């Protein structure tokens, strides 16, 4: 098709502002999908995506639309993931487009991710179509929200389109705006072929399917292709477009969005953001913005039943085929036996992986408390990276420990400012700026250690703001801090899965709280069990789980006192011997106790 009649766009919005519902209405309006196949959130393939109402994987669809001027257009809609953990994938999807539809909820207004995704779109120089959604709701304030958008973007009020994606009201106007206001794709058909890979998934028969946007030249079935960053050379098994099912075609031309079935066996060889070109007469310059995404949050995954270890490994390998950002390696724990240390993009990503392992592969697993990756400078001058507190070297060889810090933006109604500031300050947050968006809503900018952010920060933020505050965050760099390893000893044996790296000032309070919770959770034994929290060689807190008492004198009635003393001495010796060789079973709930350590007393 003529490049001037192609439009490539994506929909950007905060979570739950109606992005997937609007995509459904656009497909329904253009009759891209037959009514009998239509279902809610059709572009979300996973059941988990539908249940949580958040897109986890990017997807694309080609729409054929005849505009009011009786001209037929080819519109490529790229749906982006809906959570801040997947911001790199969102940025690649934005790079594949010339424009974006900015959707804002008429009841909630502009929120943290709306702004984060908007700034990302402006960085990629995209044309914007502002839309106010959910105007059919009783609590909707379309005029107020439209004014917010006008003030933010500096556009005329009449360009903001009020719609209801649920009922389909005025959705036709969005398609017309896409055709009229968004530019056709750039690129030169005569240049060596170049295409951006903005997402991928694994297919059992065709290998890795790369989702591509062609920037220059064209790609045909007979071309041998090369991935410019990894250097992998492939012969395509199939080339085609999404409609929304995969439809094979002979070639993909400049400006078009489609897929290439590569035949590769792992997604690591076909990275999101990489540039695809031909081996013969291929491009020399890669498309900008490519980076290898690094995991930010780490946790141990262990099967409840040791026999399930191999099943857990197989399940993780299958998940990794579709998710290159998931990394894992075998790990052994004294308390939990054999398992895996897994790395995730964020806490939401970890939650999704854990839930998929339990639901799709029917596994019962224990996840240890999440931790982050630290940089450790040794006295020898060597810098090592550790993602498990158990791997921290002895404090005598450590010069300094550096931890990752994040920049966060919190959007909140002004009545919750005090409580939120108090929460962030208690988590070692450093205040940067405060901006009033209007008379009622405020944006707070802070810097905060990632370790303080990942445990239960989001839940507490939502509870103290009654659900009104929203959060966005970006990595800011590593900084040295006064950090120590907090170890837990049960019956004088260290439990590696309960180790933590904490700030020196918090060590005593966290150690005390952890010991108190473990005393409540660990069952009583035949002997007294000491629970200790220690930093280095110093024990900072201790509690004893009292022994189960047995009345050995019950059968001894009457007689001399020496008989009773003899029985008591015999019991004392037995308990002492039992304590020396006794094994204390630490229950699963104890590992979850780490997640509640930040609860305010």
PDB file of C-alpha atoms in Angstrom, residues 303-311:
ATOM      1  CA  UNK A 303       9.111 -26.008  45.475  1.00  0.00           C
ATOM      2  CA  UNK A 304       7.158 -26.909  48.626  1.00  0.00           C
ATOM      3  CA  UNK A 305       7.710 -30.589  47.738  1.00  0.00           C
ATOM      4  CA  UNK A 306      11.335 -31.419  46.874  1.00  0.00           C
ATOM      5  CA  UNK A 307      10.125 -33.857  44.213  1.00  0.00           C
ATOM      6  CA  UNK A 308       8.781 -30.889  42.186  1.00  0.00           C
ATOM      7  CA  UNK A 309      12.275 -29.395  41.614  1.00  0.00           C
ATOM      8  CA  UNK A 310      12.575 -30.675  38.024  1.00  0.00           C
ATOM      9  CA  UNK A 311       9.007 -29.563  37.239  1.00  0.00           C
TER      10      UNK A 311
END
